[in-house]
């Protein structure tokens, strides 16, 4: 029997049918309407006796009614065995009238019965589908004369061929030959052989549908003759192989024989079934020709490896990876520009430059579909929405989204994978992410690309060079797969807080898009439209039950957060929501009442203010200036304090400063000494004075040349007694000639000053072009002074312009003789500047 025949008849398994003596039934005794029992994976012939296991509810109802009423039933083969509830289109039109001979209840909803075939019939139409199938039928009789010479000759040939086939199949019992010889009716002889020969169900059904006796016998003769030739060829091959078989070949042969025997007995092992399933998965994976060749070779090798061997597991896992990877499956890009614009605007406020670039990409894809995926890199402080922007891009383009975190990765094998020779080897994270995506064209986010490390195991950033090169990634090679994999359709997006740690070659392969920090107005908008609704949902609160007023929101932004992004702002909003959740859960707030969060409630929930505008307080005395600094978390304001004391002209710098910043302070002091006459400062101001410049927040390392302008302004303020304006902040590098040189990070510094309430910002004249990247709202609310020389800086920063003032009269040196006075030695000039 074939594998299909063993898997099920009706709702259970079918065993090999046994043919009995002809059963005579008159055509008039067959009802015009019969209940229909669908048969899976087998064909039932008249004269046969067939055991069936029944489990389908419809079939159980049919059998119960048939046994109770002692009526015959119709057995019809299903076209598709997997159909659980067959209809008219799922059944063949010719079946066998049968009588239930025996019925046993094996358990709840599980019966075993034996049916006996009586005659052929033809289904005319179904007349009932519930509780079981019923059909109007027409009985069919043989259309040939039995005592015909040609029929007798065909019967002799059938018996002869059947004996030969039985001899070629030693597993069949000797009684099979006697059974064939005992059959005298030619029609039943043909049906007996057709029922037991191992041929497809469709060919058996063709025999059942062939009513004319001679045609049916010729058809069975053809099937039997083909089976004999197959068995002869199989025995011939078997003999030839046995003669030259080595020990390994013999073991393989025996395993194949064992598999065949288990198939015949319905005891196929799990390993064999798994390998068959794996082979089917590889066929459906759509592998490229070179990959398919390697996979087939590995599969053939796997079949010869004992399952207990460790090599079996390695080969099996390798083939599982090949079968599970997407090789051709892809999602269709949504190239609707307006839809993409709407999604990006809904998910993110501002970020116009980024949105413009995404829409440009979609427009080009719409015009030229074979364009390779772009490689973008979002650079910006934490909390500005870099990762969530990647998710929005995937949603706008209709692609799958996978995120690959590279922070702390220090092993090159994390990207390229390990060789299969290593224990526990796996593909790299790129291939793992492709398997997770399930398509060849996802949006893959390489998060924290600036946090990659390197050690003795290799440099992961070097492995990314091939991944992010459009000219190479169409044939990416993973050490585990050892096959070329096409990454050219992937849209890679990197994120980073800093550009400097990214190696130059890797940076060169990406298009850098900088995300600025948010302005105050943008934070208010984001909080109202995104953060507050999200936190209300996460804390089980309704928007109808709680409302955070705009004044309260402004208080949270100004007094409890000072950052470029909105991550801390979201945490503070979550603090407020948790406090309200406690009131709701304890019953202090009724279900129908609406709770409004006012400014006073914020102070009560969040406690004392963490930040306040200290610019005016710090600059109340001369010698303090407000500078601008750039940090990895965005811009920030920086106070520089200068003071003087009696001494010998020493300069002290504190605040954990780097060498560049120390040199900036020395340059500022040198310029001040050279220009003291024009600033109203005594030329010998250092003879009996020590200077101390301090940068608060001493635990934080500071470096860079951009504080030179601020240091010089603080020193001029200290020595002239003119205070620095409280609403002014500045940045820029100063030279010994007083020129103001451009610096970096203008966008972040301007946004930090805007958040701190600064109204006037002094920046180098050559940095004017950088204001194009600053949000328009910040540009409108801040006055910019573009300075090319320190004179312009001092005029804009100090409450009174010191340029051109006359210095006060210099005090008489201590060492000069006076009439009637005791001569004193001259004062010792300072011999060093301590830094």
JSON list of N, CA, C and O in Angstrom, two decimals, residues 27 61 156 178 238 240 296 326 362 379 402 429 450 497 514 581 591 597 620 647-648 731 758 769 791 793 795 820 826:
[
{"chain": "A", "resi": 27, "resn": "UNK", "atom": "N", "xyz": [-30.47, -4.45, -8.75]},
{"chain": "A", "resi": 27, "resn": "UNK", "atom": "CA", "xyz": [-30.48, -3.01, -8.98]},
{"chain": "A", "resi": 27, "resn": "UNK", "atom": "C", "xyz": [-31.69, -2.37, -8.31]},
{"chain": "A", "resi": 27, "resn": "UNK", "atom": "O", "xyz": [-31.64, -1.25, -7.82]},
{"chain": "A", "resi": 61, "resn": "UNK", "atom": "N", "xyz": [-22.86, 10.22, 12.76]},
{"chain": "A", "resi": 61, "resn": "UNK", "atom": "CA", "xyz": [-24.32, 10.32, 12.65]},
{"chain": "A", "resi": 61, "resn": "UNK", "atom": "C", "xyz": [-24.85, 9.43, 11.52]},
{"chain": "A", "resi": 61, "resn": "UNK", "atom": "O", "xyz": [-25.88, 8.76, 11.65]},
{"chain": "A", "resi": 156, "resn": "UNK", "atom": "N", "xyz": [-7.08, -14.75, -17.71]},
{"chain": "A", "resi": 156, "resn": "UNK", "atom": "CA", "xyz": [-5.90, -15.61, -17.59]},
{"chain": "A", "resi": 156, "resn": "UNK", "atom": "C", "xyz": [-4.63, -14.75, -17.47]},
{"chain": "A", "resi": 156, "resn": "UNK", "atom": "O", "xyz": [-3.74, -15.01, -16.65]},
{"chain": "A", "resi": 178, "resn": "UNK", "atom": "N", "xyz": [-3.26, -18.02, -3.79]},
{"chain": "A", "resi": 178, "resn": "UNK", "atom": "CA", "xyz": [-4.44, -18.87, -3.73]},
{"chain": "A", "resi": 178, "resn": "UNK", "atom": "C", "xyz": [-5.71, -18.03, -3.84]},
{"chain": "A", "resi": 178, "resn": "UNK", "atom": "O", "xyz": [-6.69, -18.44, -4.47]},
{"chain": "A", "resi": 238, "resn": "UNK", "atom": "N", "xyz": [18.79, -3.63, -7.04]},
{"chain": "A", "resi": 238, "resn": "UNK", "atom": "CA", "xyz": [19.12, -4.11, -5.70]},
{"chain": "A", "resi": 238, "resn": "UNK", "atom": "C", "xyz": [20.26, -5.14, -5.77]},
{"chain": "A", "resi": 238, "resn": "UNK", "atom": "O", "xyz": [21.21, -5.09, -4.99]},
{"chain": "A", "resi": 240, "resn": "UNK", "atom": "N", "xyz": [22.51, -5.42, -8.20]},
{"chain": "A", "resi": 240, "resn": "UNK", "atom": "CA", "xyz": [23.75, -4.79, -8.65]},
{"chain": "A", "resi": 240, "resn": "UNK", "atom": "C", "xyz": [24.41, -4.00, -7.52]},
{"chain": "A", "resi": 240, "resn": "UNK", "atom": "O", "xyz": [25.63, -4.01, -7.36]},
{"chain": "A", "resi": 296, "resn": "UNK", "atom": "N", "xyz": [20.97, 21.25, -1.39]},
{"chain": "A", "resi": 296, "resn": "UNK", "atom": "CA", "xyz": [20.66, 19.88, -1.77]},
{"chain": "A", "resi": 296, "resn": "UNK", "atom": "C", "xyz": [21.82, 18.95, -1.45]},
{"chain": "A", "resi": 296, "resn": "UNK", "atom": "O", "xyz": [21.62, 17.81, -0.97]},
{"chain": "A", "resi": 326, "resn": "UNK", "atom": "N", "xyz": [14.56, 34.65, 4.29]},
{"chain": "A", "resi": 326, "resn": "UNK", "atom": "CA", "xyz": [13.85, 35.13, 3.08]},
{"chain": "A", "resi": 326, "resn": "UNK", "atom": "C", "xyz": [14.85, 35.29, 1.93]},
{"chain": "A", "resi": 326, "resn": "UNK", "atom": "O", "xyz": [15.82, 36.04, 2.04]},
{"chain": "A", "resi": 362, "resn": "UNK", "atom": "N", "xyz": [11.05, 58.13, -1.60]},
{"chain": "A", "resi": 362, "resn": "UNK", "atom": "CA", "xyz": [9.85, 57.48, -2.14]},
{"chain": "A", "resi": 362, "resn": "UNK", "atom": "C", "xyz": [9.54, 57.96, -3.55]},
{"chain": "A", "resi": 362, "resn": "UNK", "atom": "O", "xyz": [9.12, 57.18, -4.41]},
{"chain": "A", "resi": 379, "resn": "UNK", "atom": "N", "xyz": [21.73, 61.49, 13.47]},
{"chain": "A", "resi": 379, "resn": "UNK", "atom": "CA", "xyz": [22.63, 61.89, 14.55]},
{"chain": "A", "resi": 379, "resn": "UNK", "atom": "C", "xyz": [21.96, 62.96, 15.37]},
{"chain": "A", "resi": 379, "resn": "UNK", "atom": "O", "xyz": [21.48, 63.97, 14.82]},
{"chain": "A", "resi": 402, "resn": "UNK", "atom": "N", "xyz": [12.90, 46.05, 11.56]},
{"chain": "A", "resi": 402, "resn": "UNK", "atom": "CA", "xyz": [13.71, 45.30, 12.53]},
{"chain": "A", "resi": 402, "resn": "UNK", "atom": "C", "xyz": [14.76, 46.24, 13.10]},
{"chain": "A", "resi": 402, "resn": "UNK", "atom": "O", "xyz": [15.31, 47.07, 12.39]},
{"chain": "A", "resi": 429, "resn": "UNK", "atom": "N", "xyz": [24.36, 38.99, 13.44]},
{"chain": "A", "resi": 429, "resn": "UNK", "atom": "CA", "xyz": [23.10, 39.68, 13.75]},
{"chain": "A", "resi": 429, "resn": "UNK", "atom": "C", "xyz": [22.38, 40.19, 12.50]},
{"chain": "A", "resi": 429, "resn": "UNK", "atom": "O", "xyz": [21.15, 40.33, 12.51]},
{"chain": "A", "resi": 450, "resn": "UNK", "atom": "N", "xyz": [27.40, 54.49, 17.00]},
{"chain": "A", "resi": 450, "resn": "UNK", "atom": "CA", "xyz": [28.61, 55.13, 17.53]},
{"chain": "A", "resi": 450, "resn": "UNK", "atom": "C", "xyz": [29.11, 54.44, 18.80]},
{"chain": "A", "resi": 450, "resn": "UNK", "atom": "O", "xyz": [30.17, 54.81, 19.32]},
{"chain": "A", "resi": 497, "resn": "UNK", "atom": "N", "xyz": [24.52, 59.22, 18.71]},
{"chain": "A", "resi": 497, "resn": "UNK", "atom": "CA", "xyz": [24.52, 60.47, 19.47]},
{"chain": "A", "resi": 497, "resn": "UNK", "atom": "C", "xyz": [25.68, 61.37, 19.07]},
{"chain": "A", "resi": 497, "resn": "UNK", "atom": "O", "xyz": [25.55, 62.60, 19.11]},
{"chain": "A", "resi": 514, "resn": "UNK", "atom": "N", "xyz": [21.22, 65.27, 10.69]},
{"chain": "A", "resi": 514, "resn": "UNK", "atom": "CA", "xyz": [21.28, 65.67, 12.09]},
{"chain": "A", "resi": 514, "resn": "UNK", "atom": "C", "xyz": [19.90, 66.06, 12.60]},
{"chain": "A", "resi": 514, "resn": "UNK", "atom": "O", "xyz": [19.17, 66.80, 11.94]},
{"chain": "A", "resi": 581, "resn": "UNK", "atom": "N", "xyz": [-3.52, 58.31, 39.28]},
{"chain": "A", "resi": 581, "resn": "UNK", "atom": "CA", "xyz": [-4.02, 56.94, 39.33]},
{"chain": "A", "resi": 581, "resn": "UNK", "atom": "C", "xyz": [-4.26, 56.49, 40.76]},
{"chain": "A", "resi": 581, "resn": "UNK", "atom": "O", "xyz": [-5.20, 55.75, 41.05]},
{"chain": "A", "resi": 591, "resn": "UNK", "atom": "N", "xyz": [-15.96, 58.49, 39.45]},
{"chain": "A", "resi": 591, "resn": "UNK", "atom": "CA", "xyz": [-15.86, 57.99, 38.08]},
{"chain": "A", "resi": 591, "resn": "UNK", "atom": "C", "xyz": [-16.27, 59.06, 37.07]},
{"chain": "A", "resi": 591, "resn": "UNK", "atom": "O", "xyz": [-15.73, 59.13, 35.97]},
{"chain": "A", "resi": 597, "resn": "UNK", "atom": "N", "xyz": [-5.23, 69.17, 36.32]},
{"chain": "A", "resi": 597, "resn": "UNK", "atom": "CA", "xyz": [-3.92, 69.33, 36.94]},
{"chain": "A", "resi": 597, "resn": "UNK", "atom": "C", "xyz": [-3.46, 70.77, 36.72]},
{"chain": "A", "resi": 597, "resn": "UNK", "atom": "O", "xyz": [-3.20, 71.19, 35.59]},
{"chain": "A", "resi": 620, "resn": "UNK", "atom": "N", "xyz": [24.80, 89.20, 38.35]},
{"chain": "A", "resi": 620, "resn": "UNK", "atom": "CA", "xyz": [24.56, 90.43, 39.10]},
{"chain": "A", "resi": 620, "resn": "UNK", "atom": "C", "xyz": [25.86, 91.15, 39.43]},
{"chain": "A", "resi": 620, "resn": "UNK", "atom": "O", "xyz": [25.87, 92.35, 39.63]},
{"chain": "A", "resi": 647, "resn": "UNK", "atom": "N", "xyz": [48.16, 89.43, 44.95]},
{"chain": "A", "resi": 647, "resn": "UNK", "atom": "CA", "xyz": [49.09, 88.37, 44.65]},
{"chain": "A", "resi": 647, "resn": "UNK", "atom": "C", "xyz": [50.22, 88.87, 43.78]},
{"chain": "A", "resi": 647, "resn": "UNK", "atom": "O", "xyz": [50.56, 90.06, 43.77]},
{"chain": "A", "resi": 648, "resn": "UNK", "atom": "N", "xyz": [50.77, 87.94, 42.97]},
{"chain": "A", "resi": 648, "resn": "UNK", "atom": "CA", "xyz": [51.92, 88.26, 42.17]},
{"chain": "A", "resi": 648, "resn": "UNK", "atom": "C", "xyz": [51.69, 88.01, 40.67]},
{"chain": "A", "resi": 648, "resn": "UNK", "atom": "O", "xyz": [52.61, 87.72, 39.93]},
{"chain": "A", "resi": 731, "resn": "UNK", "atom": "N", "xyz": [29.43, 82.49, 22.28]},
{"chain": "A", "resi": 731, "resn": "UNK", "atom": "CA", "xyz": [30.35, 81.40, 21.96]},
{"chain": "A", "resi": 731, "resn": "UNK", "atom": "C", "xyz": [31.27, 81.86, 20.84]},
{"chain": "A", "resi": 731, "resn": "UNK", "atom": "O", "xyz": [30.91, 82.74, 20.04]},
{"chain": "A", "resi": 758, "resn": "UNK", "atom": "N", "xyz": [17.49, 82.94, 27.18]},
{"chain": "A", "resi": 758, "resn": "UNK", "atom": "CA", "xyz": [18.42, 83.95, 26.68]},
{"chain": "A", "resi": 758, "resn": "UNK", "atom": "C", "xyz": [17.77, 84.71, 25.52]},
{"chain": "A", "resi": 758, "resn": "UNK", "atom": "O", "xyz": [17.14, 84.11, 24.64]},
{"chain": "A", "resi": 769, "resn": "UNK", "atom": "N", "xyz": [25.78, 81.25, 8.66]},
{"chain": "A", "resi": 769, "resn": "UNK", "atom": "CA", "xyz": [25.15, 80.28, 7.77]},
{"chain": "A", "resi": 769, "resn": "UNK", "atom": "C", "xyz": [24.55, 79.09, 8.52]},
{"chain": "A", "resi": 769, "resn": "UNK", "atom": "O", "xyz": [23.62, 78.44, 8.05]},
{"chain": "A", "resi": 791, "resn": "UNK", "atom": "N", "xyz": [35.95, 93.57, 19.96]},
{"chain": "A", "resi": 791, "resn": "UNK", "atom": "CA", "xyz": [35.33, 94.85, 20.27]},
{"chain": "A", "resi": 791, "resn": "UNK", "atom": "C", "xyz": [33.82, 94.77, 20.09]},
{"chain": "A", "resi": 791, "resn": "UNK", "atom": "O", "xyz": [33.04, 95.33, 20.89]},
{"chain": "A", "resi": 793, "resn": "UNK", "atom": "N", "xyz": [32.02, 92.03, 20.35]},
{"chain": "A", "resi": 793, "resn": "UNK", "atom": "CA", "xyz": [31.49, 91.18, 21.42]},
{"chain": "A", "resi": 793, "resn": "UNK", "atom": "C", "xyz": [31.30, 91.97, 22.70]},
{"chain": "A", "resi": 793, "resn": "UNK", "atom": "O", "xyz": [30.25, 91.92, 23.35]},
{"chain": "A", "resi": 795, "resn": "UNK", "atom": "N", "xyz": [30.98, 95.16, 23.10]},
{"chain": "A", "resi": 795, "resn": "UNK", "atom": "CA", "xyz": [29.95, 96.19, 22.96]},
{"chain": "A", "resi": 795, "resn": "UNK", "atom": "C", "xyz": [28.56, 95.61, 23.13]},
{"chain": "A", "resi": 795, "resn": "UNK", "atom": "O", "xyz": [27.66, 96.25, 23.68]},
{"chain": "A", "resi": 820, "resn": "UNK", "atom": "N", "xyz": [62.47, 112.01, 51.73]},
{"chain": "A", "resi": 820, "resn": "UNK", "atom": "CA", "xyz": [62.22, 111.79, 53.16]},
{"chain": "A", "resi": 820, "resn": "UNK", "atom": "C", "xyz": [61.68, 110.42, 53.48]},
{"chain": "A", "resi": 820, "resn": "UNK", "atom": "O", "xyz": [61.25, 110.20, 54.60]},
{"chain": "A", "resi": 826, "resn": "UNK", "atom": "N", "xyz": [62.41, 97.19, 44.75]},
{"chain": "A", "resi": 826, "resn": "UNK", "atom": "CA", "xyz": [61.30, 97.08, 43.77]},
{"chain": "A", "resi": 826, "resn": "UNK", "atom": "C", "xyz": [60.57, 95.74, 43.92]},
{"chain": "A", "resi": 826, "resn": "UNK", "atom": "O", "xyz": [61.16, 94.74, 44.35]}
]
